Structure formats: C-alpha cells, structure tokens
Amino acid sequence: MGRLTRAQTQERTRVAVLTAARAEFVERGFRDAKIDRIAERAELTRGAIYSNFPGKRSLYFAVLAEHAERAAAPPAPPHPATDVRAALGAFARAWLGRLPLATDPGEPAWLGRDLHAEITGDEQVRRAFAQLMALSAILLGLGLEQLPGPGQPHAPGPTRRLAGKPHRPGRTEPEERAGPGGPVQAGGPVRLVPLAEMALTVLSGASQLAGTAPGFVEPFQVVQVCEQLADLGLDPRWRPPHLPHVPGARLVDERWPAGTASDALRGTAVRLAEDGVVAVLGLHRLAAIEEAVRAAPAGAAVTVVLTTAADRELGPLVRLVLAELRDGLRQALPDGAWPRLRVGYDGSGAIATAAGIPAAGDRTEAAVRIRGGRIAARAEGRGACHAVASADVGQG
C-alpha cells in the first residue's frame, strides 16, 4: 500500500474521531462525554481532535450530521401523497421515525437527545437554528402549495402574474395558471408556509418531549394532529412591510465565474450559470429567500447559498437540519411537487466571493440575477432577494 497523502491522513483521523465520539455520546450523552475519553477511544491525542473540531459542541453537531447523512434512505412510500393532508402525515411519520421513543438510553436513537439543550444555550447557535427552521418551513410550504387541499379534486396548479403587472406585496392582482409559482384562491396566492410552520412547531415539541419525558409522546396521535392541520384556516396572505420601500437592484453586466453547487436536498449538482436568481444569505437571514421565490419570473431558477462566519462550528448544524428535512420531503412530496428552490452551502466562501461578497457572514443578505451566464443585476442588504428577483433584465 502506498503512502497516504496529507489529505487522506486528515480524513482518516476525522473518521476515527467521529466514530469514537459517536460511541461516547450514545453511551454517556453530551454533558457527560469527555474529550479525553474520545481521544482514548480513537487512539489519538486531544490535539488531534481539536485540530479537526473547535470544541465538544461542534464535534457533537458533526456526529449528528454524519449520522443523518449516512442513515439509510427510507423506502419510497408505496402511494405518494396526493393532497396536503397526506403530505403532512407522511412528513410527520418520517420525522417521528427518528425520535428516541424507546426508554433505553443506550439506543442509537438517543444520540440527539441533548441537541436542543445545546442549541438554546448559545445565542449564535440559537439564531442560526431559528433561521434554519424558517428555511425548512419555506421549503415544506412551497411543496405543499403544489398539492390540492382538503376537498379539492386536483392540484390547482402553479400561477404566474399577468405580463405587465409588477408584483406589489399586499395587493391582489389577476393571475393566470402557468409557471412555477403557487396555487391560487380568490384574492391571491394560497401561501402554505404558515401551515408548514405549524407542522414543524408540533413536531419540534414532540422531539423535545421524547427526550425529556420518554414514553409520553404518542406518535400516531401526533401524525393525526399534523394531518388535521390541513383543515385550519390560517391566513395565507404574505405582506412583508419593508418590500414597498426596497430600492431597485443595480443593473450590471459582469462576469459570473461560479460553476456548480451541490443541492443539499436533491443530492445533485446544480449549474449556477442558469438564468435566474442566486441569493447568498447568512445563517441569520435565511427567511429572506421567500422574497426571491415569490417575485422571480416563471421558469427562472432560484438558488439560495447559505454562508456563515463560523463554518467549523455551525456548518455541521446546517448539514444536520438539511439532511433531516431532505428525508422528510422525500417521504411527503411526490416528484412533481418538489419546490423549485435549490439549496447550497458555501462553507469556503467561494460562491460568495464569485458573487462579489468577499466578507460574507451570518448577517449577509445579497443576491445576483444571472442572464446568459453573466450577472445582470445585483443588490445587497434587506430586500435584496426581492429587488433582484423582480428586476427587469430583459430577455436572455
């Protein structure tokens, strides 16, 4: 066997640390786990561990992310969801299947029992997680919008604003059925992101109780509750108060050097040079991507690239949330209902730099509009996603 390269040695060390840490966390939980014992299990030094992970919490997040990403994909449901109610039930079953419903703390399902305590114990982590949940609700809601609601014989279909009618948040305007928007109702689009938020609220509560009150959570009843959310008359209107005051995007003609990114949900490479919107959002600004989705023209690609100034600490948390969301969406949504929004993670900052944002951080909110493989418009700051998505850049 040839001599290992430096990169191969580093990867081997990283795998050994993750394997040892997983065993330690399953056996003792996060609080009682010790770096010294993890190093002993891995037959490494403490320094080898800290050279790969800045601390015990980041190591814990990395173990959970690795576990979620490597978990065997659940089998495709024999009968894909055909309406919102069925999709919510399928999503809930996928979510609850990960919970530590057994009372034996040595079970692998108990690996994540300390996750919420570690999230709530740090302001930076808490804010990032809140926005990751907001992004999850947007993605689930966009998928639900492609399905019929209770009592509807078929999906109402996507919509597009009529030509010549600019988007004005808070106003209802005539719409026609075409393109990748959302289903309509009298008075405007049906927005099901609030419904997704309620489902995630119920399921997150079940997650916490499964760890703090073993045996209390009744999974079948939780699934029923989530299914019945489809009957709630939540206000679907979407009226962000700041959008009417957002300045227009700057029209430019700049080189766009970015190539591809990995879609964290679909597991495929996406071409960033496709005509559409590429938003670079810090982990404290992720909810802003809905502005791009709602305003982008029919047929335009919409990609959100997540970035952070604390990649080694928060990158694993991003991977964990997206991996768990991916599994839920696979169970809940038929192929034709997947949201058009593509999600990438830019831990190195390469995509942000290509977009002209060299110092991207957790509060970054910037977007570029791609046309013909070049940057045709750009904006930064609050409302950037809306400004770029609604900019008139002509035909490609």
Coordinates of C-alpha atoms in Angstrom, one line a residue:
M1 CA 0.0 0.0 0.0
G2 CA 1.4 3.4 -1.0
R3 CA 2.0 6.2 1.5
L4 CA -1.1 8.2 2.4
T5 CA -1.3 11.8 1.3
R6 CA -1.8 14.5 3.9
A7 CA -5.5 14.9 2.9
Q8 CA -6.0 11.1 3.3
T9 CA -4.4 11.1 6.7
Q10 CA -6.6 14.0 7.8
E11 CA -9.7 12.3 6.6
R12 CA -8.8 9.1 8.3
T13 CA -8.2 11.0 11.6
R14 CA -11.5 12.8 11.2
V15 CA -13.4 9.5 10.6
A16 CA -11.7 7.9 13.7
V17 CA -12.7 10.9 15.8
L18 CA -16.3 10.9 14.6
T19 CA -16.6 7.1 15.3
A20 CA -15.2 7.4 18.8
A21 CA -17.3 10.5 19.6
R22 CA -20.5 8.8 18.4
A23 CA -19.9 5.9 20.8
E24 CA -19.1 8.3 23.6
F25 CA -22.2 10.4 23.0
V26 CA -24.5 7.4 22.7
E27 CA -23.2 5.9 25.9
R28 CA -22.9 9.0 28.1
G29 CA -24.8 11.8 26.5
F30 CA -23.3 15.2 25.5
R31 CA -23.0 16.6 29.0
D32 CA -21.0 13.6 30.5
A33 CA -18.9 12.9 27.4
K34 CA -15.3 13.8 27.7
I35 CA -12.8 14.8 25.0
D36 CA -10.1 12.7 26.8
R37 CA -12.2 9.6 26.6
I38 CA -13.0 10.3 22.9
A39 CA -9.3 10.6 22.2
E40 CA -8.6 7.4 24.1
R41 CA -11.3 5.5 22.1
A42 CA -9.9 6.9 18.8
E43 CA -6.3 6.2 19.9
L44 CA -5.4 9.8 19.2
T45 CA -4.3 12.8 21.2
R46 CA -6.5 15.7 22.4
G47 CA -4.7 17.9 19.9
A48 CA -5.7 15.7 17.0
I49 CA -9.3 16.2 18.0
Y50 CA -9.1 19.9 18.4
S51 CA -7.3 20.3 15.1
N52 CA -10.4 18.9 13.4
F53 CA -13.1 20.3 15.7
P54 CA -13.0 23.6 17.7
G55 CA -14.9 22.1 20.6
K56 CA -17.1 19.4 22.0
R57 CA -20.3 21.0 20.8
S58 CA -19.1 21.3 17.2
L59 CA -18.0 17.7 17.4
Y60 CA -21.5 16.7 18.6
F61 CA -23.1 18.6 15.8
A62 CA -20.8 16.9 13.3
V63 CA -21.6 13.4 14.7
L64 CA -25.3 14.1 14.4
A65 CA -24.9 15.5 10.9
E66 CA -22.8 12.4 9.8
H67 CA -25.4 10.1 11.3
A68 CA -28.3 11.9 9.5
E69 CA -26.5 12.0 6.1
R70 CA -25.4 8.4 6.3
A71 CA -28.7 6.9 7.5
A72 CA -30.2 4.6 5.1
A73 CA -32.8 6.4 3.0
P74 CA -36.3 5.3 4.0
P75 CA -38.1 3.4 1.3
A76 CA -40.2 5.4 -1.1
P77 CA -43.9 5.4 0.1
P78 CA -45.9 2.9 -2.0
H79 CA -48.6 5.6 -2.6
P80 CA -47.2 9.1 -2.9
A81 CA -49.2 11.9 -1.2
T82 CA -51.9 13.3 -3.4
D83 CA -53.0 16.1 -1.2
V84 CA -51.9 18.4 1.6
R85 CA -53.3 16.2 4.4
A86 CA -51.5 13.1 3.2
A87 CA -48.2 15.0 2.7
L88 CA -48.3 16.4 6.2
G89 CA -49.0 12.9 7.6
A90 CA -46.1 11.4 5.6
F91 CA -43.7 14.2 6.7
A92 CA -44.7 13.7 10.4
R93 CA -44.1 9.9 10.2
A94 CA -40.7 10.5 8.7
W95 CA -39.9 13.0 11.5
L96 CA -41.1 10.8 14.3
G97 CA -39.2 7.8 13.0
R98 CA -36.0 9.5 14.1
L99 CA -37.1 10.1 17.7
P100 CA -35.9 8.2 20.8
L101 CA -39.3 6.7 21.7
A102 CA -37.6 3.8 23.5
T103 CA -36.6 4.2 27.1
D104 CA -33.2 2.6 26.8
P105 CA -30.7 5.4 26.7
G106 CA -28.1 3.2 25.0
E107 CA -30.2 3.0 21.9
P108 CA -28.7 4.9 18.9
A109 CA -31.9 6.9 18.6
W110 CA -30.9 8.7 21.8
L111 CA -27.8 10.2 20.1
G112 CA -29.6 13.5 19.6
R113 CA -31.3 13.8 23.0
D114 CA -29.1 16.7 24.0
L115 CA -29.4 18.7 20.8
H116 CA -32.0 21.2 21.8
A117 CA -30.2 22.0 25.1
E118 CA -27.0 22.8 23.1
I119 CA -29.0 25.0 20.7
T120 CA -30.7 27.0 23.4
G121 CA -27.6 27.5 25.4
D122 CA -25.8 29.8 22.8
E123 CA -27.3 32.9 21.2
Q124 CA -25.3 32.5 17.9
V125 CA -26.4 28.9 17.6
R126 CA -30.0 29.7 18.6
R127 CA -30.4 32.4 15.9
A128 CA -28.9 30.2 13.2
F129 CA -31.2 27.3 14.1
A130 CA -34.3 29.6 14.1
Q131 CA -33.5 30.7 10.6
L132 CA -32.8 27.1 9.5
M133 CA -36.3 26.2 10.8
A134 CA -37.7 29.1 8.8
L135 CA -36.0 27.9 5.7
S136 CA -37.4 24.4 6.4
A137 CA -40.9 25.8 6.7
I138 CA -40.5 27.7 3.4
L139 CA -39.3 24.6 1.6
L140 CA -42.1 22.4 3.0
G141 CA -44.7 25.1 2.4
L142 CA -43.7 25.5 -1.2
G143 CA -44.0 21.8 -1.7
L144 CA -47.5 21.7 -0.1
E145 CA -48.6 24.6 -2.3
Q146 CA -48.3 22.3 -5.3
L147 CA -50.8 19.8 -3.9
P148 CA -54.6 20.1 -3.6
G149 CA -56.0 21.0 -0.2
P150 CA -58.9 19.2 1.6
G151 CA -61.8 18.7 -0.7
Q152 CA -60.0 19.7 -3.9
P153 CA -60.1 17.0 -6.6
H154 CA -56.8 18.1 -8.1
A155 CA -53.9 20.5 -7.5
P156 CA -54.9 24.0 -8.6
G157 CA -51.6 24.3 -10.3
P158 CA -48.9 27.0 -10.3
T159 CA -49.5 30.5 -11.2
R160 CA -47.9 33.5 -12.9
R161 CA -48.6 37.2 -12.8
L162 CA -50.0 38.6 -15.9
A163 CA -47.5 40.2 -18.2
G164 CA -47.0 43.9 -17.5
K165 CA -48.3 43.6 -13.9
P166 CA -45.4 44.3 -11.5
H167 CA -45.5 42.4 -8.2
R168 CA -46.7 44.6 -5.3
P169 CA -46.7 42.9 -1.9
G170 CA -50.1 43.2 -0.2
R171 CA -52.1 43.7 -3.3
T172 CA -54.2 41.2 -5.1
E173 CA -53.7 41.1 -8.8
P174 CA -55.1 39.0 -11.7
E175 CA -53.2 35.8 -12.2
E176 CA -53.1 33.1 -14.9
R177 CA -52.2 29.4 -14.5
A178 CA -48.6 28.8 -15.7
G179 CA -45.1 28.7 -14.4
P180 CA -43.7 27.7 -11.0
G181 CA -45.4 30.0 -8.6
G182 CA -48.1 28.8 -6.1
P183 CA -51.7 27.8 -6.2
V184 CA -54.4 30.5 -6.2
Q185 CA -57.5 31.3 -4.4
A186 CA -59.9 34.1 -4.6
G187 CA -57.9 37.2 -3.7
G188 CA -54.4 35.9 -4.3
P189 CA -52.0 33.1 -4.0
V190 CA -52.5 30.4 -1.3
R191 CA -49.4 30.5 0.8
L192 CA -48.9 27.4 2.9
V193 CA -45.7 28.4 4.6
P194 CA -47.7 29.2 7.8
L195 CA -49.2 25.7 7.7
A196 CA -45.7 24.2 7.4
E197 CA -44.6 26.4 10.3
M198 CA -47.3 24.9 12.5
A199 CA -46.4 21.4 11.5
L200 CA -42.8 22.0 12.4
T201 CA -43.9 23.5 15.7
V202 CA -45.9 20.4 16.6
L203 CA -43.1 18.1 15.6
S204 CA -40.4 20.0 17.3
G205 CA -42.4 19.9 20.5
A206 CA -42.7 16.2 20.1
S207 CA -39.0 15.9 19.6
Q208 CA -38.2 17.7 22.9
L209 CA -40.8 15.7 24.9
A210 CA -39.5 12.4 23.5
G211 CA -36.2 13.2 25.2
T212 CA -37.4 14.8 28.4
A213 CA -40.5 12.7 29.0
P214 CA -39.8 9.2 27.5
G215 CA -43.0 7.3 26.7
F216 CA -45.2 10.4 26.8
V217 CA -45.3 11.1 23.1
E218 CA -47.9 9.0 21.2
P219 CA -46.6 9.0 17.6
F220 CA -49.8 8.0 15.9
Q221 CA -51.7 10.9 17.6
V222 CA -49.0 13.4 16.6
V223 CA -49.4 12.2 13.0
Q224 CA -53.2 12.7 13.2
V225 CA -52.7 16.2 14.6
C226 CA -50.4 17.1 11.7
E227 CA -52.8 15.8 9.2
Q228 CA -55.7 17.8 10.7
L229 CA -53.6 21.0 10.3
A230 CA -54.6 20.9 6.7
D231 CA -58.2 21.9 7.8
L232 CA -57.0 25.1 9.6
G233 CA -58.0 28.4 8.0
L234 CA -54.6 30.1 8.5
D235 CA -54.2 33.5 6.9
P236 CA -52.2 32.8 3.7
R237 CA -51.5 36.4 2.9
W238 CA -47.9 37.5 2.6
R239 CA -47.3 41.1 3.2
P240 CA -43.7 41.9 4.3
P241 CA -44.0 45.6 5.3
H242 CA -40.5 46.5 4.1
L243 CA -40.8 45.4 0.5
P244 CA -42.6 48.5 -0.9
H245 CA -39.6 50.5 0.4
V246 CA -36.8 48.3 -1.1
P247 CA -34.6 50.2 -3.6
G248 CA -34.3 48.6 -7.0
A249 CA -31.5 46.3 -8.0
R250 CA -28.5 47.7 -9.8
L251 CA -28.4 46.6 -13.4
V252 CA -24.9 45.5 -14.4
D253 CA -23.1 43.4 -16.9
E254 CA -20.4 41.4 -15.0
R255 CA -18.6 38.2 -15.4
W256 CA -20.1 35.3 -13.3
P257 CA -17.3 32.9 -12.5
A258 CA -19.3 30.5 -10.3
G259 CA -19.7 27.0 -11.8
T260 CA -21.8 24.5 -9.8
A261 CA -23.0 23.8 -6.3
S262 CA -24.3 20.8 -4.6
D263 CA -28.1 20.8 -3.9
A264 CA -28.3 19.7 -0.3
L265 CA -31.8 18.4 -0.7
R266 CA -31.7 16.6 -4.1
G267 CA -28.1 15.5 -3.8
T268 CA -27.3 16.7 -7.3
A269 CA -25.0 19.3 -8.8
V270 CA -26.8 22.5 -10.0
R271 CA -25.5 24.9 -12.6
L272 CA -25.3 28.3 -11.1
A273 CA -25.0 29.8 -14.6
E274 CA -28.6 29.1 -15.4
D275 CA -30.9 32.1 -15.9
G276 CA -32.4 33.1 -12.5
V277 CA -31.6 34.3 -9.0
V278 CA -28.7 33.3 -6.8
A279 CA -29.1 34.5 -3.2
V280 CA -26.2 34.4 -0.8
L281 CA -27.7 34.5 2.7
G282 CA -26.0 34.3 6.1
L283 CA -27.4 32.0 8.7
H284 CA -29.3 34.8 10.4
R285 CA -31.1 35.9 7.2
L286 CA -32.4 32.7 5.6
A287 CA -36.1 33.6 5.7
A288 CA -35.4 36.3 3.1
I289 CA -35.2 33.7 0.4
E290 CA -39.0 33.6 0.2
E291 CA -38.8 37.1 -1.3
A292 CA -36.9 35.7 -4.3
V293 CA -39.2 32.7 -4.7
R294 CA -42.4 34.8 -4.8
A295 CA -41.0 37.5 -7.1
A296 CA -38.9 35.5 -9.6
P297 CA -40.3 35.1 -13.1
A298 CA -41.8 31.9 -14.2
G299 CA -39.2 29.4 -15.3
A300 CA -36.3 31.2 -13.6
A301 CA -34.0 29.1 -11.4
V302 CA -33.9 30.2 -7.7
T303 CA -30.9 29.1 -5.6
V304 CA -30.1 30.0 -2.1
V305 CA -26.5 29.7 -0.9
L306 CA -26.1 29.5 2.8
T307 CA -23.0 31.1 4.4
T308 CA -21.6 31.7 7.8
A309 CA -18.6 33.2 9.5
A310 CA -18.4 30.2 11.8
D311 CA -18.3 27.3 9.4
R312 CA -16.4 24.9 11.7
E313 CA -19.0 25.5 14.5
L314 CA -22.2 25.9 12.6
G315 CA -21.6 24.1 9.3
P316 CA -22.4 20.7 10.9
L317 CA -25.7 22.1 12.2
V318 CA -26.6 23.2 8.7
R319 CA -25.8 19.8 7.4
L320 CA -27.9 18.1 10.1
V321 CA -31.0 20.2 9.6
L322 CA -30.9 19.9 5.8
A323 CA -30.4 16.2 5.9
E324 CA -33.3 15.6 8.2
L325 CA -35.5 17.9 6.1
R326 CA -34.4 16.1 2.9
D327 CA -35.6 12.8 4.3
G328 CA -39.0 14.3 5.3
L329 CA -39.6 15.9 1.9
R330 CA -38.7 12.6 0.2
Q331 CA -41.5 10.9 2.1
A332 CA -44.0 13.7 1.9
L333 CA -43.8 15.1 -1.6
P334 CA -44.2 13.4 -5.0
D335 CA -41.6 14.2 -7.6
G336 CA -43.7 16.8 -9.3
A337 CA -44.4 18.8 -6.1
W338 CA -40.8 19.4 -5.0
P339 CA -40.1 23.2 -4.6
R340 CA -38.0 24.8 -7.3
L341 CA -35.8 26.4 -4.7
R342 CA -32.3 24.9 -4.7
V343 CA -30.2 24.9 -1.5
G344 CA -26.5 25.0 -1.4
Y345 CA -24.0 25.6 1.4
D346 CA -20.9 27.7 0.9
G347 CA -18.6 26.9 3.8
S348 CA -15.5 28.0 2.0
G349 CA -17.0 31.3 0.8
A350 CA -16.1 30.6 -2.8
I351 CA -19.6 31.3 -4.2
A352 CA -20.0 34.4 -2.1
T353 CA -16.7 35.7 -3.5
A354 CA -17.8 34.9 -7.0
A355 CA -20.9 37.0 -6.3
G356 CA -18.8 39.9 -5.2
I357 CA -19.2 39.4 -1.5
P358 CA -15.7 38.7 -0.1
A359 CA -16.6 39.1 3.6
A360 CA -19.8 37.1 3.8
G361 CA -21.0 36.4 7.3
D362 CA -24.1 35.4 9.3
R363 CA -26.0 38.7 8.5
T364 CA -25.2 38.7 4.8
E365 CA -28.2 39.3 2.6
A366 CA -27.2 39.7 -1.1
A367 CA -28.4 38.4 -4.4
V368 CA -27.4 38.4 -8.1
R369 CA -29.5 37.9 -11.2
I370 CA -28.0 35.7 -13.8
R371 CA -28.8 36.1 -17.5
G372 CA -26.9 34.4 -20.3
G373 CA -24.2 33.2 -17.9
R374 CA -23.4 36.8 -16.7
I375 CA -24.5 38.9 -13.7
A376 CA -27.3 41.2 -15.0
A377 CA -28.4 42.7 -11.6
R378 CA -27.3 42.7 -8.0
A379 CA -28.4 44.0 -4.7
E380 CA -27.3 43.9 -1.1
G381 CA -29.0 44.4 2.3
R382 CA -32.5 43.9 3.4
G383 CA -34.9 43.2 0.5
A384 CA -32.0 42.3 -1.9
C385 CA -33.7 39.0 -2.9
H386 CA -36.9 40.8 -3.8
A387 CA -35.1 43.6 -5.7
V388 CA -33.0 41.2 -7.8
A389 CA -35.8 38.7 -8.5
S390 CA -38.2 41.4 -9.6
A391 CA -35.7 43.4 -11.6
D392 CA -36.4 43.8 -15.3
V393 CA -33.3 42.4 -17.0
G394 CA -34.8 41.8 -20.4
Q395 CA -34.8 38.5 -22.2
G396 CA -31.9 36.1 -22.1

